[in-house]
Short mmCIF file of C-alpha atoms in Angstrom, two decimals:
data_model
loop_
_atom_site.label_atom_id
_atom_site.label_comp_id
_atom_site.label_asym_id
_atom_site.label_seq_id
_atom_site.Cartn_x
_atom_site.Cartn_y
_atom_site.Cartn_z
CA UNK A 5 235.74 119.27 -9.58
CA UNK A 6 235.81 116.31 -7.23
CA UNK A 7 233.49 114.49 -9.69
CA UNK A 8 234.89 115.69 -12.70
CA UNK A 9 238.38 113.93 -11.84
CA UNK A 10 236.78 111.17 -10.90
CA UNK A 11 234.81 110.87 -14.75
CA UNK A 12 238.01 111.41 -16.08
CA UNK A 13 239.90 108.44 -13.79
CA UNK A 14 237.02 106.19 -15.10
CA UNK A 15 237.71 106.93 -18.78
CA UNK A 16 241.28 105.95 -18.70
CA UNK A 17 242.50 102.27 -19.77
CA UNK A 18 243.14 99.94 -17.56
CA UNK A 19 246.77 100.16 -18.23
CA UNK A 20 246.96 103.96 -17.19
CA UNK A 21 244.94 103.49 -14.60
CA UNK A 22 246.86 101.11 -13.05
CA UNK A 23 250.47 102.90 -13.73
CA UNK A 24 248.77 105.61 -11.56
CA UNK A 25 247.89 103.43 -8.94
CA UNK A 26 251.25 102.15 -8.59
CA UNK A 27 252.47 106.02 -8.85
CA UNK A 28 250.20 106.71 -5.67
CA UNK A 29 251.27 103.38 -4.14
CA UNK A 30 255.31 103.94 -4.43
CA UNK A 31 254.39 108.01 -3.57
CA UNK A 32 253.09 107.22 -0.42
CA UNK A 33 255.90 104.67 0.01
CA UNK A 34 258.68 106.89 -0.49
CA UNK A 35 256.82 109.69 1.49
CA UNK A 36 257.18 107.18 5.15
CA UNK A 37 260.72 105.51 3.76
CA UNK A 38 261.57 109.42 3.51
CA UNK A 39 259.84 110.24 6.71
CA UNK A 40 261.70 107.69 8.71
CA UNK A 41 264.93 108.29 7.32
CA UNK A 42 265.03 111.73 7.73
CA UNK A 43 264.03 111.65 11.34
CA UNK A 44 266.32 108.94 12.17
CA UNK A 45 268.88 110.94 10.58
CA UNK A 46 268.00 114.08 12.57
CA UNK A 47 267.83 111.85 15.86
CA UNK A 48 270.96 110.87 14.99
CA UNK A 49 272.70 114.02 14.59
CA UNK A 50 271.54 115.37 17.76
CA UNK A 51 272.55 112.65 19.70
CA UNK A 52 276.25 113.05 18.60
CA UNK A 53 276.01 116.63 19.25
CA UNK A 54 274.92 116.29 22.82
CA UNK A 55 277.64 113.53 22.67
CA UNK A 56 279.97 115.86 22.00
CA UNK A 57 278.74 118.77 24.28
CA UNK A 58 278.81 116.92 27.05
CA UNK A 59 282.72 115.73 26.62
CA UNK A 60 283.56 119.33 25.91
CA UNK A 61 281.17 120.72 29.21
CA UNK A 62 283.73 118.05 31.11
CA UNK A 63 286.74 120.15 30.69
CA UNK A 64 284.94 123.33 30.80
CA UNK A 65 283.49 122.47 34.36
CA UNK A 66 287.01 121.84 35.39
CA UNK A 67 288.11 125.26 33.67
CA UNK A 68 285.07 126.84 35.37
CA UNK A 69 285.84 125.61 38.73
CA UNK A 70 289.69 126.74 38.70
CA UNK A 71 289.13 130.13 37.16
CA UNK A 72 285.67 130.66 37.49
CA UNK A 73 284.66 131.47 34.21
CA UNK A 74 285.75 129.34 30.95
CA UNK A 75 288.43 130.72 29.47
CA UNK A 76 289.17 128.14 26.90
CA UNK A 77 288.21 129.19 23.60
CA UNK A 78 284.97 127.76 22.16
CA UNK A 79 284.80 126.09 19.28
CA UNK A 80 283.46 128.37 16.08
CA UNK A 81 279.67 129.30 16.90
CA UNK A 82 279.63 128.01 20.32
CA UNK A 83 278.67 129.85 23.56
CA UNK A 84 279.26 129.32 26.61
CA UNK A 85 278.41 130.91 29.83
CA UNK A 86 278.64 130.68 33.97
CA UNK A 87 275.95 131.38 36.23
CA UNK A 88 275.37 131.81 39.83
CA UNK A 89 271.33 130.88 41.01
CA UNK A 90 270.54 131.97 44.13
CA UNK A 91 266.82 131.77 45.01
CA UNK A 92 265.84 130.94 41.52
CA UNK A 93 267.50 134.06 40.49
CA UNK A 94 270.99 133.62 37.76
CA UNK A 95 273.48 135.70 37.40
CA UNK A 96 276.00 135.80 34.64
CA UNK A 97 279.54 135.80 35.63
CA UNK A 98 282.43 137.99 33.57
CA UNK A 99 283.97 137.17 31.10
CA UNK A 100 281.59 135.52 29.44
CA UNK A 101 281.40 134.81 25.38
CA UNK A 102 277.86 134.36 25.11
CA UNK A 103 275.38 136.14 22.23
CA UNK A 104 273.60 139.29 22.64
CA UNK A 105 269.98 137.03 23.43
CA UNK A 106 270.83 135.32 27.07
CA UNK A 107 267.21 134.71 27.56
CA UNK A 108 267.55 131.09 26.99
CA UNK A 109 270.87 130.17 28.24
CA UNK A 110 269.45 131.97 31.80
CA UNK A 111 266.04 130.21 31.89
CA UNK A 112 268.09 127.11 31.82
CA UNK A 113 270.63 127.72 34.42
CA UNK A 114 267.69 128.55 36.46
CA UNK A 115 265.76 125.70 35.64
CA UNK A 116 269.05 123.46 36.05
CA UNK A 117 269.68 124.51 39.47
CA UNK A 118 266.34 123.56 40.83
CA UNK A 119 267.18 119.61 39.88
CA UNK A 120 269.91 116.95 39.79
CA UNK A 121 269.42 115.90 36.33
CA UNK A 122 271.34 117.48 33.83
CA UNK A 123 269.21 119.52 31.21
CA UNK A 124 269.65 119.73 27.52
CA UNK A 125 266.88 122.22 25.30
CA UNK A 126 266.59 123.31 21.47
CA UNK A 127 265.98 127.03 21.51
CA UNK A 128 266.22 129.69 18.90
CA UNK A 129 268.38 132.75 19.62
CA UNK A 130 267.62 135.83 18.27
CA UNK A 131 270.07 136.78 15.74
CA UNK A 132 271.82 133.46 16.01
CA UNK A 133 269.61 130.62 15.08
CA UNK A 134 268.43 127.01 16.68
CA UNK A 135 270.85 126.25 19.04
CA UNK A 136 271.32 123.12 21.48
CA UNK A 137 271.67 124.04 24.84
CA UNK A 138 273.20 121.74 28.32
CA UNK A 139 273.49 122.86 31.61
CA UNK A 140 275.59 120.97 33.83
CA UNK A 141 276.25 122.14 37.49
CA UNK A 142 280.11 122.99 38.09
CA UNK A 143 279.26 123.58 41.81
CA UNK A 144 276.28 124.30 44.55
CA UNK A 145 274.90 127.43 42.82
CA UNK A 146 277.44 127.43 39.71
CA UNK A 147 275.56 126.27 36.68
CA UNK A 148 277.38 125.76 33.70
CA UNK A 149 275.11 126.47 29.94
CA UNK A 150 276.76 125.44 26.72
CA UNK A 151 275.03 126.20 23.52
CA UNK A 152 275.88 124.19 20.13
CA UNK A 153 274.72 125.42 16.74
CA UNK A 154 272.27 123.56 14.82
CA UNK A 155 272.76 124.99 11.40
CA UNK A 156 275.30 121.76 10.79
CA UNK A 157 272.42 119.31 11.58
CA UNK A 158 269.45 121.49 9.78
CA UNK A 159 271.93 121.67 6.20
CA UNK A 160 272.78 118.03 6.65
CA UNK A 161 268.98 117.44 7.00
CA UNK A 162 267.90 119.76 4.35
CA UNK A 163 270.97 118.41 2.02
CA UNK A 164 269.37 114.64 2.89
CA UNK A 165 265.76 115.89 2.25
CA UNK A 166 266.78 117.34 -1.06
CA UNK A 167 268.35 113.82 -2.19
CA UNK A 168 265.74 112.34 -0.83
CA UNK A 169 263.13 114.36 -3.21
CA UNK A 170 265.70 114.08 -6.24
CA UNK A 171 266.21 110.01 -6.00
CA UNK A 172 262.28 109.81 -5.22
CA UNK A 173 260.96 112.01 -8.11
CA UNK A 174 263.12 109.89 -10.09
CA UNK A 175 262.39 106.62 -9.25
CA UNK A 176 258.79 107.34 -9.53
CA UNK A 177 258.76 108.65 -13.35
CA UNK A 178 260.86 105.98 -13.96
CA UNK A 179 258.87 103.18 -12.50
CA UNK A 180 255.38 105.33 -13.66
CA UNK A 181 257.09 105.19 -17.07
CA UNK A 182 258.28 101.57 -17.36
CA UNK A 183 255.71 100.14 -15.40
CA UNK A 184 253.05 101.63 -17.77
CA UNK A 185 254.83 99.56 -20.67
CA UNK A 186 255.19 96.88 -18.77
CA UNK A 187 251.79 96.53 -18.40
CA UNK A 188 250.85 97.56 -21.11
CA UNK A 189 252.88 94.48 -22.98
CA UNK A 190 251.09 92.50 -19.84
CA UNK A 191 247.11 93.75 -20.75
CA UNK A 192 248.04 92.78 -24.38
CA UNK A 193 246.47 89.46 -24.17
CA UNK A 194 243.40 91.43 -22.60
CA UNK A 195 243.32 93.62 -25.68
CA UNK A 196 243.74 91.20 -28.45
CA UNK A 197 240.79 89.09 -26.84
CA UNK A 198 238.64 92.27 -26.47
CA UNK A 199 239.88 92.36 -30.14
CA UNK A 200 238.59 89.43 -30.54
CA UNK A 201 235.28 90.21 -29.14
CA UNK A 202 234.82 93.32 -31.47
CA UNK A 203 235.63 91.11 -34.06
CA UNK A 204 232.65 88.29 -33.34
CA UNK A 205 230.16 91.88 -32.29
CA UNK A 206 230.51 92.65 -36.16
CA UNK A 207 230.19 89.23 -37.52
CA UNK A 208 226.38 88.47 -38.93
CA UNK A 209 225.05 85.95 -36.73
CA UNK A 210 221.64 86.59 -38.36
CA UNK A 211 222.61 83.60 -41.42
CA UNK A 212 221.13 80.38 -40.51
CA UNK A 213 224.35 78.50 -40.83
CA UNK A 214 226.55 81.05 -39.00
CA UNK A 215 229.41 80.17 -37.31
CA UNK A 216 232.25 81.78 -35.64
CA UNK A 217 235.33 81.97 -36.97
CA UNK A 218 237.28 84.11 -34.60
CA UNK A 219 239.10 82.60 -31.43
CA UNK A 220 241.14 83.98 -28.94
CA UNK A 221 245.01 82.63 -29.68
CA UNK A 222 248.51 83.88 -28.85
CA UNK A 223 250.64 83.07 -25.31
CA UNK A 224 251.71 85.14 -22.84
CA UNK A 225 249.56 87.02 -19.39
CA UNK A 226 250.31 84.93 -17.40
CA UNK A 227 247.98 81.85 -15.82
CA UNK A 228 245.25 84.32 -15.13
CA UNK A 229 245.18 85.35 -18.65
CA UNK A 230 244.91 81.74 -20.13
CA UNK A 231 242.50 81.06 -18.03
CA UNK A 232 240.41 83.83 -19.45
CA UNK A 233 242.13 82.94 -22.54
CA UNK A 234 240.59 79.57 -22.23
CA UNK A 235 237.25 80.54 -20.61
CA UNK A 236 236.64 82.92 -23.89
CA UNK A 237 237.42 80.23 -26.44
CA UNK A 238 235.56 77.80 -24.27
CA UNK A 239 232.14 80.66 -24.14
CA UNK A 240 232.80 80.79 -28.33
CA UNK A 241 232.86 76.76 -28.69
CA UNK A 242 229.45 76.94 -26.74
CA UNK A 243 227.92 79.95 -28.73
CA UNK A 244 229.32 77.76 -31.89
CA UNK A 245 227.45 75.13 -30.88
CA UNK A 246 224.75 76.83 -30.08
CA UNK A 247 224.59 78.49 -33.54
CA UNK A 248 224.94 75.21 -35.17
CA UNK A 249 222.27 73.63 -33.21
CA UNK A 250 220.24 76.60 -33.90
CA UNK A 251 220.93 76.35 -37.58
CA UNK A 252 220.22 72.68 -37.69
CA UNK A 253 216.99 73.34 -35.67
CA UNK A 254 215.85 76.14 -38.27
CA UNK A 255 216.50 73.00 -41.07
CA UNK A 256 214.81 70.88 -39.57
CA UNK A 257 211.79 72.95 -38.80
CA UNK A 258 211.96 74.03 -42.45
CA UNK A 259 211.66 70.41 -43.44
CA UNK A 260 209.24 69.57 -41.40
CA UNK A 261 207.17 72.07 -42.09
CA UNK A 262 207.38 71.12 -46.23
CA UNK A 263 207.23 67.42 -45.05
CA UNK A 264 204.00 68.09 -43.00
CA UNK A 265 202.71 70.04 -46.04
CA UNK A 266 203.07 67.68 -48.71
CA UNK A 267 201.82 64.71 -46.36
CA UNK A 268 198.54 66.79 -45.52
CA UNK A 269 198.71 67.87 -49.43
CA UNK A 270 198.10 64.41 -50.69
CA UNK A 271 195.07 63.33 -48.44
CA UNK A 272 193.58 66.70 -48.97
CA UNK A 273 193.65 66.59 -52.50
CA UNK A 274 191.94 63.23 -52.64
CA UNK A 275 189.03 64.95 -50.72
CA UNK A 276 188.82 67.81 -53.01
CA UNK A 277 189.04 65.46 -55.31
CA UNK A 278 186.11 62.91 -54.17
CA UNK A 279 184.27 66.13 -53.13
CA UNK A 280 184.17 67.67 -57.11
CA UNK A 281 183.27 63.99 -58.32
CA UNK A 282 180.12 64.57 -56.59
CA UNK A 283 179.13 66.90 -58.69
CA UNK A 284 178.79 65.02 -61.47
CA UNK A 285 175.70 62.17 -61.82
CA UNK A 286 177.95 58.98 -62.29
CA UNK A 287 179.27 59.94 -59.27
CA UNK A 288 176.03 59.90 -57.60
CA UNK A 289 175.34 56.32 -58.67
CA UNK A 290 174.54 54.17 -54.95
CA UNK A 291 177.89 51.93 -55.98
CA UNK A 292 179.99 55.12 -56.88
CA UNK A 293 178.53 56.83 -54.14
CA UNK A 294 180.06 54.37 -51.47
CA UNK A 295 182.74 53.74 -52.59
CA UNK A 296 183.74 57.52 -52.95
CA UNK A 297 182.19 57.84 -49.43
CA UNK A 298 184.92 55.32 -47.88
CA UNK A 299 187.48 56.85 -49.90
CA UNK A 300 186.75 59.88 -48.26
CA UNK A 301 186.30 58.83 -44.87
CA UNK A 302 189.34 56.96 -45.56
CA UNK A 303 191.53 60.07 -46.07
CA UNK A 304 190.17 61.99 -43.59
CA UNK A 305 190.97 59.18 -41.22
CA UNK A 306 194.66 59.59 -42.87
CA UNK A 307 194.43 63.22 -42.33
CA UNK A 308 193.57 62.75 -38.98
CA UNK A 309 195.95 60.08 -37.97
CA UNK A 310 198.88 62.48 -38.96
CA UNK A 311 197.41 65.45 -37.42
CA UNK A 312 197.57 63.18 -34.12
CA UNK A 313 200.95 62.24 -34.20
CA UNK A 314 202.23 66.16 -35.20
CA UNK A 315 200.28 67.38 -32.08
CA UNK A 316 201.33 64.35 -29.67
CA UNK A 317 204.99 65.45 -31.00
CA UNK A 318 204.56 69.17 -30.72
CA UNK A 319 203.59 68.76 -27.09
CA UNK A 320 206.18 66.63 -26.13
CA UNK A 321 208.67 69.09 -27.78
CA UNK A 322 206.95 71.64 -25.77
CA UNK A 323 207.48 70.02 -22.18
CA UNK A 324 204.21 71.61 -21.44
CA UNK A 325 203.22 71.42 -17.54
CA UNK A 326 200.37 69.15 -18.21
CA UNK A 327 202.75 66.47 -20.00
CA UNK A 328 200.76 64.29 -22.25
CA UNK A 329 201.29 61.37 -19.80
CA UNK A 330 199.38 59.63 -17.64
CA UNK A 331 201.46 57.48 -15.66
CA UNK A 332 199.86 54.73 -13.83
CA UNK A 333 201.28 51.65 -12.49
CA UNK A 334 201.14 48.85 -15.42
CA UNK A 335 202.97 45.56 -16.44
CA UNK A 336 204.87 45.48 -19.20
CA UNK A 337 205.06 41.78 -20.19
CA UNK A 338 201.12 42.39 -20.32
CA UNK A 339 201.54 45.17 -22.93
CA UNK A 340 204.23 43.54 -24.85
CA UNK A 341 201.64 40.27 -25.58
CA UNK A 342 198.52 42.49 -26.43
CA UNK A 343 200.97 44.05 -29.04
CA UNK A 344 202.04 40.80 -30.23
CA UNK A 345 198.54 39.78 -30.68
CA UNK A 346 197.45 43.21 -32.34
CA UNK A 347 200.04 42.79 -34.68
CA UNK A 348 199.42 39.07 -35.37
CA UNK A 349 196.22 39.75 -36.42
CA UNK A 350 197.06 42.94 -37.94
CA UNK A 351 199.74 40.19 -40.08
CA UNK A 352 198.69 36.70 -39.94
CA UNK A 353 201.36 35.56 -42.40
CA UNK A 354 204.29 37.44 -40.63
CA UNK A 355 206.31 34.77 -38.32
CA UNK A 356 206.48 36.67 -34.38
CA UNK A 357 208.66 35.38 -31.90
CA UNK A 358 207.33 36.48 -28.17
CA UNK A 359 210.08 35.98 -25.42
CA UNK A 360 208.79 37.16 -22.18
CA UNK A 361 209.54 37.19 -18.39
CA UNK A 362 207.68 34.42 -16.06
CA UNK A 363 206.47 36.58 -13.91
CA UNK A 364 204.80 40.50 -13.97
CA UNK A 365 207.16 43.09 -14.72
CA UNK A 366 205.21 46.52 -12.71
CA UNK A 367 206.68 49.81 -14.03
CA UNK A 368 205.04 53.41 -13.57
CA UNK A 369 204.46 53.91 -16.92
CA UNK A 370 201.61 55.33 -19.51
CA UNK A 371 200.02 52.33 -20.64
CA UNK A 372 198.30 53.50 -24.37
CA UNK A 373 201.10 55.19 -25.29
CA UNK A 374 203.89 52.45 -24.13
CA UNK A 375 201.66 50.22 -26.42
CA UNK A 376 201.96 52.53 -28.98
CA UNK A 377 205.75 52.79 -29.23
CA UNK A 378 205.46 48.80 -29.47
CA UNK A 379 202.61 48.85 -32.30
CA UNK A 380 204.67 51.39 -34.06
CA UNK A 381 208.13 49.26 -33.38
CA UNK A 382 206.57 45.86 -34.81
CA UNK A 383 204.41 47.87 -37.59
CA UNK A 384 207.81 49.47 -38.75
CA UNK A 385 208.97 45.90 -39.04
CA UNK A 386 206.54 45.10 -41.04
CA UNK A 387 206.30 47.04 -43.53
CA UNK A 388 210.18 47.79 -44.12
CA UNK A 389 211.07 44.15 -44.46
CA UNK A 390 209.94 41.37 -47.29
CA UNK A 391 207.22 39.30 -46.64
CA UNK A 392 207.80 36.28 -44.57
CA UNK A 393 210.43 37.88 -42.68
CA UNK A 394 211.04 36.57 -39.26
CA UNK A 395 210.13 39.01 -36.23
CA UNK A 396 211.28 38.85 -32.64
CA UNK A 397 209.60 41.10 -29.54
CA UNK A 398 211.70 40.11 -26.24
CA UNK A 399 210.97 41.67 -22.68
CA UNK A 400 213.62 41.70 -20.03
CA UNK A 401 214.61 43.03 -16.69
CA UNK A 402 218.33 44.64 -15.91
CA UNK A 403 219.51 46.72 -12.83
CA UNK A 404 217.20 49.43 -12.65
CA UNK A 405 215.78 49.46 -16.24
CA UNK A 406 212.93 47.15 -18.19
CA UNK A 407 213.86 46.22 -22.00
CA UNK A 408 211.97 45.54 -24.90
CA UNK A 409 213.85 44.40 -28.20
CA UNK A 410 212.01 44.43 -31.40
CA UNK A 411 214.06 42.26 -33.80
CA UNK A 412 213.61 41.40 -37.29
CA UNK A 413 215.94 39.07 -39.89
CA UNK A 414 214.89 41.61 -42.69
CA UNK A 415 217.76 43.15 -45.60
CA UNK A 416 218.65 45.96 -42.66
CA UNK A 417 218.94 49.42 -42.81
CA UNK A 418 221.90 51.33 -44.53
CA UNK A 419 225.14 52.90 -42.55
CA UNK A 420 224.07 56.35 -43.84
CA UNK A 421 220.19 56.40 -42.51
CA UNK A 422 220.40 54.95 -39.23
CA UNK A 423 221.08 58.19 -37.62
CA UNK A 424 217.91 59.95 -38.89
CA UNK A 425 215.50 56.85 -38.71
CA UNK A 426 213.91 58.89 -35.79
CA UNK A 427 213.86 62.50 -37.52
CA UNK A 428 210.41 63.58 -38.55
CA UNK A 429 208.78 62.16 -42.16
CA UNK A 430 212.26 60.40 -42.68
CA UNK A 431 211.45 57.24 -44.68
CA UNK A 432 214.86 55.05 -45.59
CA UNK A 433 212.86 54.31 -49.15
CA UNK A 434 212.35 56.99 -50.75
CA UNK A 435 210.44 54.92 -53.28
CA UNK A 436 208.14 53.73 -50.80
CA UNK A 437 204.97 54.38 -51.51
CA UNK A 438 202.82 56.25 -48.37
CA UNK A 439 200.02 53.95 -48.88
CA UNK A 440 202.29 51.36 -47.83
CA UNK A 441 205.31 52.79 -45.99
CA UNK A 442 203.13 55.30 -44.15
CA UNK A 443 203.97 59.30 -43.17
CA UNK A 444 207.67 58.72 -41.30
CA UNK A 445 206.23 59.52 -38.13
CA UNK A 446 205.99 56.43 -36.59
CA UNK A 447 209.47 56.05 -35.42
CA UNK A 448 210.10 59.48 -34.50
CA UNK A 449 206.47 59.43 -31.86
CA UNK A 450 208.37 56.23 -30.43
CA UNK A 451 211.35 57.97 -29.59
CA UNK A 452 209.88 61.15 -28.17
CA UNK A 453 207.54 58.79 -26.10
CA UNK A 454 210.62 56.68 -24.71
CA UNK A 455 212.64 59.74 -23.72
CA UNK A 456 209.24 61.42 -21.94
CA UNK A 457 209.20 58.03 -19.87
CA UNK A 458 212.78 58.98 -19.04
CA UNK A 459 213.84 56.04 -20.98
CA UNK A 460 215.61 55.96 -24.41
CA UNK A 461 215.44 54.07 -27.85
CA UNK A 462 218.33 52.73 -29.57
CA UNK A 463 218.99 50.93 -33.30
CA UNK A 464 221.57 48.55 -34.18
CA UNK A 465 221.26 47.25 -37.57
CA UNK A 466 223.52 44.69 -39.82
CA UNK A 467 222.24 42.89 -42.85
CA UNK A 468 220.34 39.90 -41.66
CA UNK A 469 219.98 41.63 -38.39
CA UNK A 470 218.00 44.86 -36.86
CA UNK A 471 217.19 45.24 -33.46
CA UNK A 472 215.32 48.46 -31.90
CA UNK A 473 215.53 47.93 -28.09
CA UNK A 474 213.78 50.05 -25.90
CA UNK A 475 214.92 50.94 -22.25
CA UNK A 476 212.38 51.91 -19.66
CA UNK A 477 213.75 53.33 -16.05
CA UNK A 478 212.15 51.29 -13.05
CA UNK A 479 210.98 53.84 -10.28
#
């Protein structure tokens, strides 16, 4: 039964649940307010009772003492009644008004006469109810018992109790009742966001390009509310996010899968191609037969460089344990003039500008592949600018970082492609043929080498003007 309650209690809202929790609460409040109140109110009473007995036992001593019995007349439902106690024995005197049942009043004389103190007991008569009963001593061996109704008392208690239980009851519906709408119009903000969340469960997040279009709005609930107000709208931003970085992920992937395909398409038709030519006898010719042969080995060589460059990015992407780094200790001003001279005698009639440090500049660093980003940096110059354009490699040292700016006085590069130089196959002429603008790797292998140094790669570009510059963190 126990549990059953309990599975029920579980299953009700919030709201309910916490209308009955503030029932309990103001229950058990009313239940000691009640408790207190009604024995205060009882104390009370009895106190001016025995107030009032023992200003009436005053003039009945004196009335017992002159005529040996009272003969006043009591007041309506009292008794009273003289006794003589010798050796713990009483004995009523006559005339007496006192009620059929003596067995209390005696017991007290007795007990009365055996101390100074004056005595006052709750008994019940037979036949006559709860009574309050004083003994006072008149004289040596005269003890004097009154005895007071309590029916007055018990109905004003009872009448008490019964307002008491009337006003309670009431107040309780009526805050059960109100407070339940109350908080129900509080929990409202709780409900439209859970609303809200029902809402985003049934929206397909399964579509590439999905995006949330459900938030969390309306005032009211208080500061805690808006906070959770805010931390749900905050949670959706991020899963927004999220889902748009997902869905630009799955585009890019998608395009760099078809770019991978067509640039491995090209070289591998030419070897099918060179490959069939073989098969026919002008092809075998000694002079055909070379220069097919370097063709060949020519592509593949193509085909390999690429495949190279897609695994060197794949691992990087992957941030495998074993990163594809090997950091050693190495200067940079010496790397920066063995690219200069690569490239100066990969271009002899291309103008290059070397402005180095005087002395060493010792970084922890991967050598070959630091001297890659800078082949690829001054090879990307180039090839994207006319001939005879003027390039510029500079090395310097700032707080905590090494730089390296490759410059070039070429036509620049437009507004709209500077922000996806570095994506994967991107190539800012389309024209360009691969033979000469190569497979739009280049740039995107020297950014995700930077950035595993720690270090990052940045492009500002103006007509007349392009600078890549290179920052390198000194450990």
């Amino acid at each position: 039964m126990i549990a059953r309650l309990r599975r029920t209690y579980r299953r009700l809202r919030l709201g309910t649940r916490l209308a009955l929790g503030l029932g309990v609460l103001s229950l058990l409040v009313f239940a000691v307010v009640g408790t207190a109140l009604t024995t205060y109110m009882r104390d009370y009473l009895e106190r001016q009772l025995g107030e009032q007995m023992k200003l009436v036992q005053v003039v009945q001593s004196k009335d017992a003492a002159t005529h040996g019995t009272v003969t006043r007349e009591p007041y309506y439902g009292w008794y009273t009644a003289v006794y003589d106690v010798t050796d713990g024995t009483a004995a009523l005197r006559r005339p007496a008004d006192v009620p059929s049942d003596t067995v209390a009043l005696t017991a007290l004389a007795t007990e009365r006469a055996g101390t100074d103190e004056e005595l006052v007991r709750t008994a019940h008569i037979d036949g006559e109810g709860t009574y309050r009963l004083r003994a006072c001593e008149v004289d040596p061996g005269v003890v004097l018992v009154t005895a007071a109704p309590m029916e007055g008392v018990e109905e004003t208690v009872e009448q008490l109790v019964t307002v008491q239980v009337v006003a309670f009851v009431a107040a309780l519906v009526a805050l059960v009742v109100i407070g339940r709408k109350m908080l129900r119009r509080g929990l409202k903000p709780l409900s439209d966001i859970a609303h809200t969340a029902h809402g985003i469960a049934s929206h397909d997040l399964t579509e590439s390009a999905a995006r949330l279009p459900l938030r969390a709005a309306g005032p009211g609930g208080g500061p805690e509310v808006e906070e959770l107000r805010t931390a749900f709208n905050t949670m959706l931003e991020h899963i927004d996010d999220s889902l748009a970085v997902r869905a630009e992920a799955e585009q890019r992937l998608r395009r760099f899968v078809a770019d991978a395909s067509h640039e491995l398409r090209t070289p591998l038709m030419s070897v099918r191609g060179y490959a069939d030519l073989f098969q026919y006898a002008a092809a075998n010719a000694p002079d055909e037969r070379d220069r097919h042969l370097a063709r060949l080995r020519g592509e593949a060589a193509r085909m390999g460089f690429l495949l190279d460059d897609l695994l060197l990015l794949a691992r990087l992407d992957a941030d495998e344990v074993a990163a594809p780094l090997r950091l050693t200790e190495a200067d940079l001003v010496e790397l920066v003039r063995e690219a200069a001279d690569a490239f100066r005698a990969a271009h002899p009639g291309r103008p290059l500008t070397v402005r180095l440090p005087e002395g060493p500049v010792r970084l922890c660093l991967d050598g070959p592949r630091v001297r890659q980003v800078l082949d690829n940096l001054l090879t990307n110059a180039a090839v994207h600018t006319p001939a005879g354009t003027e390039v510029c490699v500079a090395a310097s040292v700032t707080s905590g970082a090494a730089l390296v700016r490759v410059t070039d006085t070429g036509p620049g590069i437009p507004p709209g492609d500077r922000e996806r130089v570095f994506d994967r196959f991107y190539r800012v002429d389309k024209a360009r043929s691969r033979d000469r603008g190569g497979s739009g790797l280049g740039l995107s292998v020297a950014a995700s080498l930077v950035r595993a140094h720690g270090g990052d790669i940045t492009l500002t570009s103006e007509p007349g003007a392009t600078e890549f510059t290179v920052r390198l963190p000194r450990r």
